[in-house]
Amino acid sequence: NPPIIYRDMKPAKLILTKQGRIYVVDFGIARHFNPTKKGTMIGTQGYAPPEQYRGAVEPRSDLYALGATIHHMLTARDPQNEAPFTFPPLRQLNPKVSPEIEKVVMKSLEMEPEGRFKDSQEMMEAMMRITLKSNRQSLKLCPRCHSRVSITQPFCPHCNQYLTSYRSNRINETVPIGDI
């Protein structure tokens, strides 16, 4: 606390490992969030939200850039080559995208920060609900906090602990999806 504003999320700032993990790199222009201080316009055209052009970044500004990044990755449409702040519905460009994912991404791309998710936790929870709903498999219980977690998740989103690091019989305990 205070939150860090990354200010330059885009596909080039992500690294995918052989193990399937994604890392964000290059925190060179990231700053602690200070709601009373106006900053300079910095970021990448096409990914930066409207308020960032006015030097008025806030935590939801990064959600816009993340939405632009996901949009680009799911459609191959580079926002740097398009008119600023224009994102056609995902399914228009890639019909394989689920309506639920489209809804999450388009909400993160709202022009006004108030129309976006309140924070990254809320966006992550929306994505996890989609994951749980779409895989229709079992859940496992986190041995640390006993939260229900998708069997596809390597970590618990509630206590942020890696599930595979625990030696417990409860790690394999499953819960029917209807019990959520």
Short mmCIF file of C-alpha atoms in Angstrom, two decimals, residues 18-158:
data_model
loop_
_atom_site.label_atom_id
_atom_site.label_comp_id
_atom_site.label_asym_id
_atom_site.label_seq_id
_atom_site.Cartn_x
_atom_site.Cartn_y
_atom_site.Cartn_z
CA LYS A 18 7.79 -23.23 -20.88
CA GLN A 19 5.75 -24.16 -17.80
CA GLY A 20 2.87 -22.00 -19.02
CA ARG A 21 3.31 -19.19 -16.49
CA ILE A 22 3.10 -15.56 -17.55
CA TYR A 23 5.37 -12.93 -16.03
CA VAL A 24 5.09 -9.16 -16.35
CA VAL A 25 8.48 -7.55 -17.03
CA ASP A 26 9.95 -4.05 -17.19
CA PHE A 27 8.63 -2.03 -14.30
CA GLY A 28 10.67 0.99 -15.42
CA ILE A 29 7.77 3.47 -15.51
CA ALA A 30 5.68 1.86 -12.75
CA ARG A 31 4.95 4.20 -9.86
CA HIS A 32 3.22 4.14 -6.49
CA PHE A 33 -0.29 5.52 -6.85
CA ASN A 34 -0.71 9.02 -5.46
CA PRO A 35 -4.30 10.22 -6.00
CA THR A 36 -3.36 13.86 -5.34
CA LYS A 37 -0.55 14.05 -7.87
CA LYS A 38 -1.03 14.49 -11.60
CA GLY A 39 1.53 12.68 -13.72
CA THR A 40 2.83 12.98 -17.24
CA MET A 41 1.40 11.21 -20.27
CA ILE A 42 3.36 8.03 -20.61
CA GLY A 43 2.49 4.62 -21.99
CA THR A 44 1.87 3.04 -25.37
CA GLN A 45 -0.68 4.40 -27.82
CA GLY A 46 -3.50 1.93 -28.30
CA TYR A 47 -3.03 0.34 -24.89
CA ALA A 48 -3.07 3.43 -22.64
CA PRO A 49 -6.53 4.50 -21.42
CA PRO A 50 -7.97 7.97 -22.08
CA GLU A 51 -7.22 9.27 -18.58
CA GLN A 52 -3.56 8.33 -18.96
CA TYR A 53 -3.29 10.77 -21.88
CA ARG A 54 -4.36 13.48 -19.43
CA GLY A 55 -1.75 12.37 -16.89
CA ALA A 56 -4.46 11.18 -14.51
CA VAL A 57 -3.68 7.50 -13.97
CA GLU A 58 -5.28 5.38 -11.29
CA PRO A 59 -5.38 1.63 -10.55
CA ARG A 60 -8.22 1.06 -13.03
CA SER A 61 -6.02 2.53 -15.78
CA ASP A 62 -3.97 -0.66 -15.77
CA LEU A 63 -7.18 -2.70 -16.15
CA TYR A 64 -7.90 -0.86 -19.40
CA ALA A 65 -4.40 -1.64 -20.69
CA LEU A 66 -4.80 -5.27 -19.60
CA GLY A 67 -8.12 -5.43 -21.48
CA ALA A 68 -6.44 -3.96 -24.58
CA THR A 69 -3.67 -6.55 -24.24
CA ILE A 70 -6.12 -9.45 -23.93
CA HIS A 71 -8.16 -8.07 -26.85
CA HIS A 72 -5.00 -7.97 -28.99
CA MET A 73 -3.96 -11.49 -27.97
CA LEU A 74 -7.40 -12.98 -28.71
CA THR A 75 -7.95 -11.18 -32.03
CA ALA A 76 -4.46 -10.44 -33.43
CA ARG A 77 -5.74 -6.85 -33.90
CA ASP A 78 -2.97 -4.54 -32.73
CA PRO A 79 -4.56 -1.42 -31.17
CA GLN A 80 -1.43 0.58 -32.04
CA ASN A 81 -2.45 0.32 -35.71
CA GLU A 82 -6.06 1.44 -35.13
CA ALA A 83 -7.90 4.61 -34.19
CA PRO A 84 -7.38 5.33 -30.49
CA PHE A 85 -9.83 3.77 -28.03
CA THR A 86 -11.61 1.62 -30.63
CA PHE A 87 -12.14 -2.01 -29.73
CA PRO A 88 -14.77 -3.92 -31.69
CA PRO A 89 -16.53 -6.66 -29.73
CA LEU A 90 -14.19 -9.64 -29.42
CA ARG A 91 -16.61 -12.15 -30.92
CA GLN A 92 -16.90 -10.00 -34.03
CA LEU A 93 -13.21 -10.65 -34.70
CA ASN A 94 -12.89 -14.06 -33.07
CA PRO A 95 -16.15 -16.04 -32.78
CA LYS A 96 -14.36 -18.72 -30.71
CA VAL A 97 -14.22 -16.34 -27.72
CA SER A 98 -16.97 -17.03 -25.22
CA PRO A 99 -19.59 -14.32 -24.56
CA GLU A 100 -18.50 -14.31 -20.91
CA ILE A 101 -14.85 -13.57 -21.74
CA GLU A 102 -15.97 -10.90 -24.19
CA LYS A 103 -18.03 -9.27 -21.44
CA VAL A 104 -15.08 -9.16 -19.02
CA VAL A 105 -12.65 -7.78 -21.60
CA MET A 106 -15.08 -5.17 -22.92
CA LYS A 107 -15.87 -4.03 -19.35
CA SER A 108 -12.16 -3.47 -18.75
CA LEU A 109 -12.08 -1.34 -21.93
CA GLU A 110 -14.77 1.10 -20.79
CA MET A 111 -13.76 4.69 -21.58
CA GLU A 112 -14.50 5.93 -18.06
CA PRO A 113 -12.71 4.25 -15.14
CA GLU A 114 -15.99 4.06 -13.21
CA GLY A 115 -17.36 1.66 -15.84
CA ARG A 116 -14.47 -0.78 -15.36
CA PHE A 117 -13.90 -3.30 -12.60
CA LYS A 118 -13.25 -1.62 -9.26
CA ASP A 119 -9.84 -3.30 -9.01
CA SER A 120 -7.74 -6.20 -10.30
CA GLN A 121 -9.15 -8.54 -7.65
CA GLU A 122 -12.68 -8.03 -8.98
CA MET A 123 -11.52 -8.66 -12.57
CA MET A 124 -9.63 -11.79 -11.53
CA GLU A 125 -12.69 -13.12 -9.70
CA ALA A 126 -14.83 -12.53 -12.80
CA MET A 127 -12.33 -14.50 -14.90
CA MET A 128 -12.20 -17.30 -12.34
CA ARG A 129 -16.00 -17.60 -12.29
CA ILE A 130 -15.88 -18.08 -16.06
CA THR A 131 -13.14 -20.69 -15.72
CA LEU A 132 -15.08 -22.61 -13.09
CA LYS A 133 -18.31 -22.41 -15.06
CA SER A 134 -16.75 -23.42 -18.37
CA ASN A 135 -14.65 -26.36 -17.25
CA ARG A 136 -17.54 -28.00 -15.37
CA GLN A 137 -15.10 -30.24 -13.59
CA SER A 138 -14.38 -30.60 -9.91
CA LEU A 139 -12.98 -28.18 -7.45
CA LYS A 140 -10.38 -28.86 -4.82
CA LEU A 141 -10.17 -27.39 -1.38
CA CYS A 142 -7.19 -25.28 -0.47
CA PRO A 143 -5.51 -27.00 2.47
CA ARG A 144 -4.56 -23.66 3.97
CA CYS A 145 -7.76 -21.56 3.85
CA HIS A 146 -10.23 -24.30 2.78
CA SER A 147 -11.56 -22.24 -0.13
CA ARG A 148 -12.89 -24.04 -3.18
CA VAL A 149 -10.46 -23.72 -6.10
CA SER A 150 -10.59 -25.05 -9.66
CA ILE A 151 -8.47 -28.15 -10.14
CA THR A 152 -6.78 -26.28 -13.00
CA GLN A 153 -5.43 -23.56 -10.69
CA PRO A 154 -1.89 -23.91 -9.32
CA PHE A 155 -2.60 -21.36 -6.56
CA CYS A 156 -5.44 -20.36 -4.30
CA PRO A 157 -6.85 -16.94 -5.29
CA HIS A 158 -8.05 -16.36 -1.73
#
